[in-house]
Coordinates of C-alpha atoms in Angstrom, one line a residue:
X15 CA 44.7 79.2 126.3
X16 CA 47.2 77.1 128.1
X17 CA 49.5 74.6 126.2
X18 CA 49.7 70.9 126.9
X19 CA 52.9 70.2 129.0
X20 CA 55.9 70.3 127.6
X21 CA 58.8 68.2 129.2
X22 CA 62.2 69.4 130.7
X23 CA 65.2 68.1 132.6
X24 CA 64.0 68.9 136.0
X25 CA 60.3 69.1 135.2
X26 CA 57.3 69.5 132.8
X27 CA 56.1 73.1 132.1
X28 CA 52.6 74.8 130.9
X29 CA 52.9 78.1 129.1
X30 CA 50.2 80.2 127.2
X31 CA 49.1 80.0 123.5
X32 CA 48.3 83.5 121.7
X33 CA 48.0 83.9 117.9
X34 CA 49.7 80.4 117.1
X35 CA 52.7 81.4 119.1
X36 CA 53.4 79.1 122.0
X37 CA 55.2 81.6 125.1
X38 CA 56.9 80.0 128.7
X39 CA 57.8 82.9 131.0
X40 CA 60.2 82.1 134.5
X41 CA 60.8 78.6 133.7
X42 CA 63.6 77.9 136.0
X43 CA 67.3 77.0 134.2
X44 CA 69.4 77.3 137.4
X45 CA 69.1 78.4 141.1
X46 CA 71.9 79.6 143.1
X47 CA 73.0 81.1 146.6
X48 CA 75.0 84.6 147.1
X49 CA 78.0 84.4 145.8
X50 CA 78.1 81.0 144.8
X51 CA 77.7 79.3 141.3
X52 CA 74.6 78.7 140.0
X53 CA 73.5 75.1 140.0
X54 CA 70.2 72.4 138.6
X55 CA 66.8 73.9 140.3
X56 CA 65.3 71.6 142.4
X57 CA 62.9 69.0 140.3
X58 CA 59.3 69.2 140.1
X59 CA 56.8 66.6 138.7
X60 CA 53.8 67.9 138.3
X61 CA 53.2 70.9 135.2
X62 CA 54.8 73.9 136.3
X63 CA 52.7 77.2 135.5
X64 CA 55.1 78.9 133.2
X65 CA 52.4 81.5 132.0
X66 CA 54.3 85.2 134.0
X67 CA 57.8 86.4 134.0
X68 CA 60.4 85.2 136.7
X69 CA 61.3 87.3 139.7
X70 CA 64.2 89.9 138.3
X71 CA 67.5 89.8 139.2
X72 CA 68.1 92.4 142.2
X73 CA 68.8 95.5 140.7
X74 CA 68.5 99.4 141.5
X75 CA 64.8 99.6 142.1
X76 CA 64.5 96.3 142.4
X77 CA 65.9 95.1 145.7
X78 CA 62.7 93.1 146.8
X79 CA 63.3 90.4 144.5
X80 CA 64.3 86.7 145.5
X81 CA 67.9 86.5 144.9
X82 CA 68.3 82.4 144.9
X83 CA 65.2 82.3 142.0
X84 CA 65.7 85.1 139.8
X85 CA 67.7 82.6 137.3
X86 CA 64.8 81.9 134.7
X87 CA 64.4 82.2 131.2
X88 CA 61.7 83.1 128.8
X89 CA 60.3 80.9 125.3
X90 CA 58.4 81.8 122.3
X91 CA 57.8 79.0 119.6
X92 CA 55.5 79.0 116.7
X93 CA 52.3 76.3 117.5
X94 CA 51.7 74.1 114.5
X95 CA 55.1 74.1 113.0
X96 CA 56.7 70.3 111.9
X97 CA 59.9 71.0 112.0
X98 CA 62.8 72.1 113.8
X99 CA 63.3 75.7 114.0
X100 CA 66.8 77.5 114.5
X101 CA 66.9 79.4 117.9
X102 CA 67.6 83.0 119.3
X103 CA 69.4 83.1 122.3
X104 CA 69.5 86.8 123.7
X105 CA 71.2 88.1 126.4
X106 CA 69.9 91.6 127.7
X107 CA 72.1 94.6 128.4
X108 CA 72.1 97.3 131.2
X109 CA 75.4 98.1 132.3
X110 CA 75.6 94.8 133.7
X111 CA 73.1 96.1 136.9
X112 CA 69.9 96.6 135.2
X113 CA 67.6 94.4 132.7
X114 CA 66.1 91.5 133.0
X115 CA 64.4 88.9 129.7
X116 CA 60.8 90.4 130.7
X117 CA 61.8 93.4 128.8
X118 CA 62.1 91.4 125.6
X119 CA 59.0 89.7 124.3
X120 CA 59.5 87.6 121.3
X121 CA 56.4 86.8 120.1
X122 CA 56.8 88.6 117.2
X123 CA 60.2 87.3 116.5
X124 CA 59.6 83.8 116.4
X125 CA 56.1 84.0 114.6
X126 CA 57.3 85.8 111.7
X127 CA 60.8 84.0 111.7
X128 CA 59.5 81.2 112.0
X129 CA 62.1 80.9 114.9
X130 CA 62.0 79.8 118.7
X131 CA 63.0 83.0 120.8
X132 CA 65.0 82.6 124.2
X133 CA 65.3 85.7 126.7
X134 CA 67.4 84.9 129.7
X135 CA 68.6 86.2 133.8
X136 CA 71.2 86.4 134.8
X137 CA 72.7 87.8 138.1
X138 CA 73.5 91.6 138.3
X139 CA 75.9 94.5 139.8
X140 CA 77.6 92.9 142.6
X141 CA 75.8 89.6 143.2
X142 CA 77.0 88.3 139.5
X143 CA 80.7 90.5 138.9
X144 CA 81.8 91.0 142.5
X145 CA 85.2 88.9 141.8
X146 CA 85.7 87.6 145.7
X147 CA 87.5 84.1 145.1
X148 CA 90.5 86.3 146.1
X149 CA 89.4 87.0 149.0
X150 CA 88.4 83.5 150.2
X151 CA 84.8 83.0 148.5
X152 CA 86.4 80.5 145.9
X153 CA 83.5 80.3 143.9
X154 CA 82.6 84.3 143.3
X155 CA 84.2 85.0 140.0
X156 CA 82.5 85.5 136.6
X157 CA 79.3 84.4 138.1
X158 CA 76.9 86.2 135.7
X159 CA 78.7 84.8 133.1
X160 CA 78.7 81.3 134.3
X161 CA 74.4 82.1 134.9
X162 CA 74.6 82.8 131.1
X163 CA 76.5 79.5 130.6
X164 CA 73.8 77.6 132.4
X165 CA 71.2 79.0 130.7
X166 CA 72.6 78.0 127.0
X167 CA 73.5 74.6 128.2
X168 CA 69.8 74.5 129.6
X169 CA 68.5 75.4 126.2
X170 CA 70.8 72.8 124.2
X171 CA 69.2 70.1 126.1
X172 CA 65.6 71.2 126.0
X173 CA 64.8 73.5 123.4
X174 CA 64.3 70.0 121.3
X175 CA 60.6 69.7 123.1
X176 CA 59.9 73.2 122.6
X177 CA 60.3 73.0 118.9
X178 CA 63.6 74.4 118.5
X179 CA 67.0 72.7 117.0
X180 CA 69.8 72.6 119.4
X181 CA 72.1 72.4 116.3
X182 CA 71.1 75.9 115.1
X183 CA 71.1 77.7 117.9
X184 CA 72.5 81.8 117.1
X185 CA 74.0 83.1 120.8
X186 CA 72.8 87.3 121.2
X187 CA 72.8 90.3 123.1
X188 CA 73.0 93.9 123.1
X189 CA 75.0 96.4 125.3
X190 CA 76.6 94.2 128.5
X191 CA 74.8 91.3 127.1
X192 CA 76.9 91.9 123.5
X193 CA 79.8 91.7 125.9
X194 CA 78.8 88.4 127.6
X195 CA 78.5 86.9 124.0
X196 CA 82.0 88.3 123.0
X197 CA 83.4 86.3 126.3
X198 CA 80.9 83.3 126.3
X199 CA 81.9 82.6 122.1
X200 CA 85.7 82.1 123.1
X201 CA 84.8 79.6 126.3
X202 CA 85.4 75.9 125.4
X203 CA 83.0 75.3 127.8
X204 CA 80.4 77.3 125.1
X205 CA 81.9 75.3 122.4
X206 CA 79.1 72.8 120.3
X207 CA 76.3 75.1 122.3
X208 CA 75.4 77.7 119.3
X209 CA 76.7 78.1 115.7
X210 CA 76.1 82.3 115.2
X211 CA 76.8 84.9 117.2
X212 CA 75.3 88.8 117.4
X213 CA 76.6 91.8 119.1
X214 CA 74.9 94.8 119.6
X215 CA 76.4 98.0 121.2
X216 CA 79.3 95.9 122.5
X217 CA 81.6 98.3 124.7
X218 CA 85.1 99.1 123.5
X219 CA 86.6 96.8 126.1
X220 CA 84.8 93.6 126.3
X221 CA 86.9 92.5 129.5
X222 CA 88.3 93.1 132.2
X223 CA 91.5 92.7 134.2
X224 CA 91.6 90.3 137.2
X225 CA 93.5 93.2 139.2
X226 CA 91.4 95.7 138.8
X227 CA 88.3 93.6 139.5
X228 CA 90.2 92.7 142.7
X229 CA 90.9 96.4 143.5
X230 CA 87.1 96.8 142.8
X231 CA 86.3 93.9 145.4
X232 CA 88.5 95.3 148.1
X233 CA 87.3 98.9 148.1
X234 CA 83.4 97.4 148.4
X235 CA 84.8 95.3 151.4
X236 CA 86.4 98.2 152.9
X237 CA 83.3 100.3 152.0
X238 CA 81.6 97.7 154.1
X239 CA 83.6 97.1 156.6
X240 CA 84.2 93.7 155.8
X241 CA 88.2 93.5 155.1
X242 CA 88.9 91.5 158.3
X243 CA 85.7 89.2 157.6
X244 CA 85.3 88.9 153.8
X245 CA 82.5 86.1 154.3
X246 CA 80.2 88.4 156.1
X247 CA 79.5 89.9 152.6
X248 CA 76.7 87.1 152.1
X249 CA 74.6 88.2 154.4
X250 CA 75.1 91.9 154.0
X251 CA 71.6 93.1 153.4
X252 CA 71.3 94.0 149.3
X253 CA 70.4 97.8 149.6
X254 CA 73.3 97.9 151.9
X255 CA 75.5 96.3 149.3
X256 CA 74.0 97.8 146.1
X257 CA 75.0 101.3 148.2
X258 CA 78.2 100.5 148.8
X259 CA 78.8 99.2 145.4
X260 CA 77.2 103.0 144.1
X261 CA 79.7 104.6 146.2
X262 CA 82.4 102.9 145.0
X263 CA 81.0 103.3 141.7
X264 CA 81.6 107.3 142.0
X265 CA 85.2 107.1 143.2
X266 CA 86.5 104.7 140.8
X267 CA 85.0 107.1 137.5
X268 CA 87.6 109.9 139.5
X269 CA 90.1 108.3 141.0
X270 CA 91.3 105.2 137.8
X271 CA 92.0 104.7 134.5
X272 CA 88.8 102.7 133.7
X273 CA 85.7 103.6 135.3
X274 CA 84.3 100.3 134.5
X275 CA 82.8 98.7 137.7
X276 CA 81.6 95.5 136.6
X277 CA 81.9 93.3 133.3
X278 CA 83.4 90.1 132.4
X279 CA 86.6 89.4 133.7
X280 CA 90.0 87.6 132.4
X281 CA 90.1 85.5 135.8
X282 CA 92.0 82.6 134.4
X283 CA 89.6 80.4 135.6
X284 CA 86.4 81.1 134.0
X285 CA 87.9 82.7 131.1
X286 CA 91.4 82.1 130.6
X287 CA 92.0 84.3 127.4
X288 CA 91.7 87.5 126.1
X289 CA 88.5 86.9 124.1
X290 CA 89.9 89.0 121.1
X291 CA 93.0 86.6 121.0
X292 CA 91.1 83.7 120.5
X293 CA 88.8 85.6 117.8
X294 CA 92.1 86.3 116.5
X295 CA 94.0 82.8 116.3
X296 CA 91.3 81.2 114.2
X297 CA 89.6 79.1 117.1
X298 CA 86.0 80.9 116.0
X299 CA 86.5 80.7 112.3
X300 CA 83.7 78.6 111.8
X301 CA 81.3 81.2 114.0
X302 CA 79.0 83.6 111.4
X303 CA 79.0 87.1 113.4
X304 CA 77.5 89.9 113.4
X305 CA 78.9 92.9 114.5
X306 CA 76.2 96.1 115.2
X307 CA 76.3 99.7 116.8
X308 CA 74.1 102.7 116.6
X309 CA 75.3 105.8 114.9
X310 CA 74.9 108.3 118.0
X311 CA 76.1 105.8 121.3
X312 CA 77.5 108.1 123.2
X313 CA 74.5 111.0 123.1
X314 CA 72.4 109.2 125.8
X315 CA 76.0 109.2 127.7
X316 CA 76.3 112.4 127.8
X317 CA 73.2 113.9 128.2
X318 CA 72.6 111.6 131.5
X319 CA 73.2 113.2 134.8
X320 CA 75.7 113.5 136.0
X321 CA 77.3 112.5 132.5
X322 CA 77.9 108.6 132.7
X323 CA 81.3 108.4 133.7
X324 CA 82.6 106.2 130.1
X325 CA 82.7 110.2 129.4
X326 CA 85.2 111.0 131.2
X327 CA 87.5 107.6 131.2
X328 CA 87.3 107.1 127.4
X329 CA 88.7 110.7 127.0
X330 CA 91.2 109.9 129.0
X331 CA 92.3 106.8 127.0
X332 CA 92.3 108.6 124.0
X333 CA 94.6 111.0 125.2
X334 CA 97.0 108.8 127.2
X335 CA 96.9 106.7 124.1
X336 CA 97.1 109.5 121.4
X337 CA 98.8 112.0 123.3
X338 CA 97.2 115.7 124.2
X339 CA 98.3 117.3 120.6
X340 CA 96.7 113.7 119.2
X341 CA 93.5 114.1 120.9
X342 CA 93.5 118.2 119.9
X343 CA 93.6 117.1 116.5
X344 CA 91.1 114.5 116.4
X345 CA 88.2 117.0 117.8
X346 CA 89.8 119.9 115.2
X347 CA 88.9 117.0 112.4
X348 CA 85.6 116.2 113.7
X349 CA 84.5 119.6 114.5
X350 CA 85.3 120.7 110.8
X351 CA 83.7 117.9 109.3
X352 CA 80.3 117.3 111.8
X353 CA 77.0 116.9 110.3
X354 CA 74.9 119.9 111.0
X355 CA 73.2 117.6 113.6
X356 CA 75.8 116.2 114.8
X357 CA 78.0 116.6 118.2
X358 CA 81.5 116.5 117.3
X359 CA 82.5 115.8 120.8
X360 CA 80.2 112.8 121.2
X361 CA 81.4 111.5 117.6
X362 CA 84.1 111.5 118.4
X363 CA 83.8 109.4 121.7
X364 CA 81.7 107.0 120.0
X365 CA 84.0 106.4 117.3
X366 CA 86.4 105.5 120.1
X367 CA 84.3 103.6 122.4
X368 CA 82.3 101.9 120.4
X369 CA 82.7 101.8 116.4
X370 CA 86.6 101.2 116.3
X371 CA 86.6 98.5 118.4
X372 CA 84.0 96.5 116.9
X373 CA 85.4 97.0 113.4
X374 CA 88.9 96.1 114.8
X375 CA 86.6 92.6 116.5
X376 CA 85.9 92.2 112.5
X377 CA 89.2 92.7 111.2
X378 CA 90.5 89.9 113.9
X379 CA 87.3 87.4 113.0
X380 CA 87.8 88.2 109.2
X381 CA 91.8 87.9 109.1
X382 CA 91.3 84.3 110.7
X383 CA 89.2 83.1 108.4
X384 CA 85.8 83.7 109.7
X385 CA 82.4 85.5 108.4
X386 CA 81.7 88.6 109.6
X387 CA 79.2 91.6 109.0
X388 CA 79.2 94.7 110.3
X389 CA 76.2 97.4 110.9
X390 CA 75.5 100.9 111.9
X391 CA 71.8 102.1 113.4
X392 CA 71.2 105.5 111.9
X393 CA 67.9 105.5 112.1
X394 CA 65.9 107.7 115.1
X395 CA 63.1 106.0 116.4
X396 CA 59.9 107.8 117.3
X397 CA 59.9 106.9 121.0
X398 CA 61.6 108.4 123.8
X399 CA 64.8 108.6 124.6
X400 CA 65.5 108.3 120.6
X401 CA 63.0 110.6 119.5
X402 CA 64.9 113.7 121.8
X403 CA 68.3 111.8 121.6
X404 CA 69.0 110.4 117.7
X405 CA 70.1 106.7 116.8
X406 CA 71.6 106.8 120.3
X407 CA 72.6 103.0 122.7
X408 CA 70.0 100.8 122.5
X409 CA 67.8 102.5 118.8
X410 CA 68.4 99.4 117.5
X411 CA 67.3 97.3 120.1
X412 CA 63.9 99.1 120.4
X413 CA 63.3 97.9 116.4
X414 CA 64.2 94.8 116.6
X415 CA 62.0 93.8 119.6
X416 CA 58.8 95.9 117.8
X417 CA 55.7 94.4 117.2
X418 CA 55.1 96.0 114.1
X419 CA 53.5 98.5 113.6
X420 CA 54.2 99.4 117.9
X421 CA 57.0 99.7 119.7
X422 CA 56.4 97.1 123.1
X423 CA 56.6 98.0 126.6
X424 CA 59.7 97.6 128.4
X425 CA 58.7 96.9 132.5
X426 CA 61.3 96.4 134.3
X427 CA 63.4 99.8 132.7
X428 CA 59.6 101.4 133.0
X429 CA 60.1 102.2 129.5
X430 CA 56.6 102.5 127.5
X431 CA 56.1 101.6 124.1
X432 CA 53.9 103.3 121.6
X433 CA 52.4 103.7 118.2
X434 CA 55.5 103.1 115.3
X435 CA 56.1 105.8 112.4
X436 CA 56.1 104.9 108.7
X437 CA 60.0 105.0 108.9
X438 CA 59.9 103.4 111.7
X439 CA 58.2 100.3 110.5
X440 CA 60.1 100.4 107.4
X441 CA 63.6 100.1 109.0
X442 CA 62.6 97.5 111.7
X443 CA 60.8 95.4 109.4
X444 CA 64.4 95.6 107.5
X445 CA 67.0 95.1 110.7
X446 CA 64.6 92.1 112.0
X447 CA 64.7 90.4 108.7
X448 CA 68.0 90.6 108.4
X449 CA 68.1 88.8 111.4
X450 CA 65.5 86.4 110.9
X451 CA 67.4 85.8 108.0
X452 CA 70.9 85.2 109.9
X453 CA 69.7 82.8 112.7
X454 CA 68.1 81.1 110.1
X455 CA 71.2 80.8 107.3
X456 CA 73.9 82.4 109.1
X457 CA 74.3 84.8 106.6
X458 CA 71.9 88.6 107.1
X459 CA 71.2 89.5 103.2
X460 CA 72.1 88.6 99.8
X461 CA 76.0 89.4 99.4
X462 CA 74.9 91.8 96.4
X463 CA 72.9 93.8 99.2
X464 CA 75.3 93.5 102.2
X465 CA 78.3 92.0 101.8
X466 CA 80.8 90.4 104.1
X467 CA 83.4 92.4 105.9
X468 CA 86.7 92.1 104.4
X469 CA 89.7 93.7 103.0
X470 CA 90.0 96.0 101.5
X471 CA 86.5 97.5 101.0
X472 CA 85.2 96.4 105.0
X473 CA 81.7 96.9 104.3
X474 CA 79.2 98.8 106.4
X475 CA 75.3 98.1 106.5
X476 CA 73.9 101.2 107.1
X477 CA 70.3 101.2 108.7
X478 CA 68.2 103.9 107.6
X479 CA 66.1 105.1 105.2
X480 CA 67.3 103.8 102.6
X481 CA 69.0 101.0 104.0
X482 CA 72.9 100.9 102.1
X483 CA 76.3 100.0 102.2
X484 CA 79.1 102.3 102.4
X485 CA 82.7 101.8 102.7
X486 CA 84.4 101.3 106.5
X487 CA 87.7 103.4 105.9
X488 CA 86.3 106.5 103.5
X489 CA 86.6 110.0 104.6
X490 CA 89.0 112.5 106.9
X491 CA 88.1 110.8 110.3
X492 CA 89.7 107.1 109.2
X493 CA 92.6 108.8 108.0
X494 CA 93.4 110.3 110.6
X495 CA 92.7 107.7 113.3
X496 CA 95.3 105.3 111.2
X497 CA 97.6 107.9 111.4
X498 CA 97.1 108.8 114.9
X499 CA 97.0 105.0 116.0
X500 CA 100.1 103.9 114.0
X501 CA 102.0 106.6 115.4
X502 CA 101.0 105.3 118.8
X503 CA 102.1 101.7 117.3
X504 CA 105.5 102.8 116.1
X505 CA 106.0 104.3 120.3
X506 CA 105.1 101.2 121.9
X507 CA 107.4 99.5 119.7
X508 CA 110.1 101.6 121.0
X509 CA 109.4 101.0 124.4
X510 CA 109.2 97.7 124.0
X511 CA 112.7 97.4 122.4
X512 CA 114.0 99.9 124.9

């Protein structure tokens, strides 16, 4: 059944009505050329048909799609409800080249919050992280994140018709998208837009530096043979560019420190700060966030092929940061102490990628006065890659976006969904309460079940069966890391004096 029309700032919209939840797929927030930042979609008058997904952002796979309308997002708001209800902003992840909001359907969400849901596009791989403005396209820096930018400010000033309150509006995403909401929080341009934040999966480095994004720009140009004539890039056809970007891609992982190819970066335009200094100086204080990662991140890392190359790199850091004797230790340590299960190897470059970081995010959020929480997925979801891989990048996700009691289709990853397992409905029903719960209060449990993270116990929620709370710091692995890493403390210091 199609709903009546629902106004917007460029035009009225008609979505489809299912089980008393209202949904409006591909309703355009922005529109934008190559390269250039995204601006207002040309107005309509009569009711747009919002009732199928948005093209997707060009992507691997995906080439075919219409670059200049890809920037849509996607609603979900209870019918019948007489008041406003907070909102869920999500911003997908995929190494910032794959995804798209079509893969998320919150119909379950926001009927059982009650809560409106929001799934968003944004531009991908080179057409939203390319950093040209260097190189004379002034415009072509951040772009993906200003999309995202766009898209919240869009939903501030609509979400009001759609049943939602722009007041309470809680600013997520999982994987890249985790890292989009790390750098969108700390924009004042963000600021007054959302009042939570949630970070799934985040990646140890939320940013990037503007050199190396410029080294990244130059070898695409000269992979293109565009160095003399930088502009041409705009009409380079995309599996051309998408090619030359994989290329690239492969020599970078071998040939540099970081193998990260695209990601937000600190272009002192866009964003101006580190985002962890500004976490860290108090300005977010007033921001509830949550903090998440899965137990097992790096297995589906490892086991892709060739292995991703975040293998290979965060070794590397580790041992340039730690030393060779440093790093020889940490794997005797996690070798003697593995779980029977468990890949000592991959432990231990998940602990470095991904678990230290986001606990040192809380420390900074939680030393400056703000609320934090802090989670671990441990559960292994009966559907593929989880049921082969563990609680590996992205178990969590697959919970919280279940329609209980079945996992739901992802399209555009060609990921199918299935039929859930006891355990499987008992921890999602768990993890999406607690965040029904948080972009409804700001706060995921009861402090007596899950308390804030803090000195000195830093708290752990631990999803699994049963769901529990452990301390951050216990055991050999945490000792030795604070060794290991104040060591390393006590060196720069001395070449810093020196």
């Amino acid at each position: 059944m199609l709903t009546n029309a629902v106004p917007t700032t460029s035009g009225p919209v008609v979505g489809a009505e299912q089980e008393a939840v209202r949904a409006f797929k591909g309703v355009p927030f922005a529109t934008a050329r190559r390269f250039a930042k995204a601006t207002r979609p040309p107005a309509w008058t009569e009711p747009r048909r919002c009732t199928d997904y948005g093209a997707y952002a060009p992507q691997p796979g995906h080439l075919d799609q219409a670059e200049e309308s890809c920037l849509s997002l996607n609603i979900w708001a209870p019918a019948g409800v007489d008041r406003p209800l907070p909102v869920l902003v999500f911003i997908h992840g995929g190494a910032f080249v794959t995804g798209g909001g079509a893969d998320y359907d919150g119909g379950f969400l926001a009927k059982h919050g009650p809560a409106v849901i929001v799934t968003i596009n944004y531009r991908l791989g080179p057409l939203g992280f390319l950093q040209l403005h260097r190189h004379g396209l002034g415009e072509a820096n951040n772009l993906a994140l200003q999309d995202a930018l766009a898209a919240l400010d869009w939903v501030h000033a609509n979400i009001a018709n759609f049943g939602g309150d722009p007041n309470a509006i809680t600013l997520s995403g999982q994987s890249a998208g985790a890292s989009m909401v790390i750098a969108l929080a700390t924009l004042p341009q963000a600021r007054g837009k959302f009042i939570r934040a949630l970070a799934l999966s985040a990646p140890g480095r939320n940013i990037m530096s503007a050199d190396h994004a410029d080294e990244i720009a130059r070898r695409v140009l000269d992979e293109l043979a565009l160095a003399g004539d930088p502009a041409e890039i705009a009409s380079v056809p995309l599996p051309e560019l998408f090619a030359a970007v994989e290329r690239v891609g492969r020599r970078l992982a071998d040939e540099t420190e970081s193998g990260t190819v695209f990601g937000p970066v600190l272009d002192g335009i866009v964003i101006a700060r580190e985002p962890r200094d500004v976490f860290a100086d108090g300005t977010l204080r007033d921001i509830p966030l949550w903090l998440g990662s899965c137990r097992d991140e790096m297995v589906m890392f490892l086991k892709s092929t060739p292995p991703a190359a975040m293998i290979r790199t965060t070794e590397r850091q580790v041992r340039m940061a730690l030393g060779d004797a440093g790093w020889g230790r940490l794997l005797s340590y996690y070798r003697a102490t593995a779980r029977p299960d468990e890949d000592p190897y991959e432990a231990l470059l998940s602990d470095a990628f991904w678990h230290r970081p986001l606990a040192d995010l809380a420390r900074l959020h939680a030393a400056a006065g703000g609320a934090v929480w802090l989670s671990r997925f441990d559960h292994r979801p009966a559907l593929e890659p989880f049921l082969s891989q563990g609680p590996t990048h992205g178990a969590d996700n697959a919970c919280l976006w279940a329609h209980l009691p079945d996992f739901i289709d992802r399209p555009i990853l060609k990921r199918k969904g299935g039929p859930m397992t006891p355990a499987d409905i008992d921890v999602a029903a768990r993890f999406q309460a607690s965040l029904l719960r948080f972009v409804t209060s700001g706060v995921p449990d009861v402090a007596e079940a899950w308390p804030r993270f803090e000195p000195p116990h830093e708290a752990l929620a631990v999803f699994g069966q049963p769901f529990h709370v452990v301390p951050l710091n216990e055991g050999v692995r945490s000792s030795l890391w604070a060794e290991l890493s104040a060591g390393d403390n006590d060196k720069k210091k001395i070449r810093e004096a020196g």
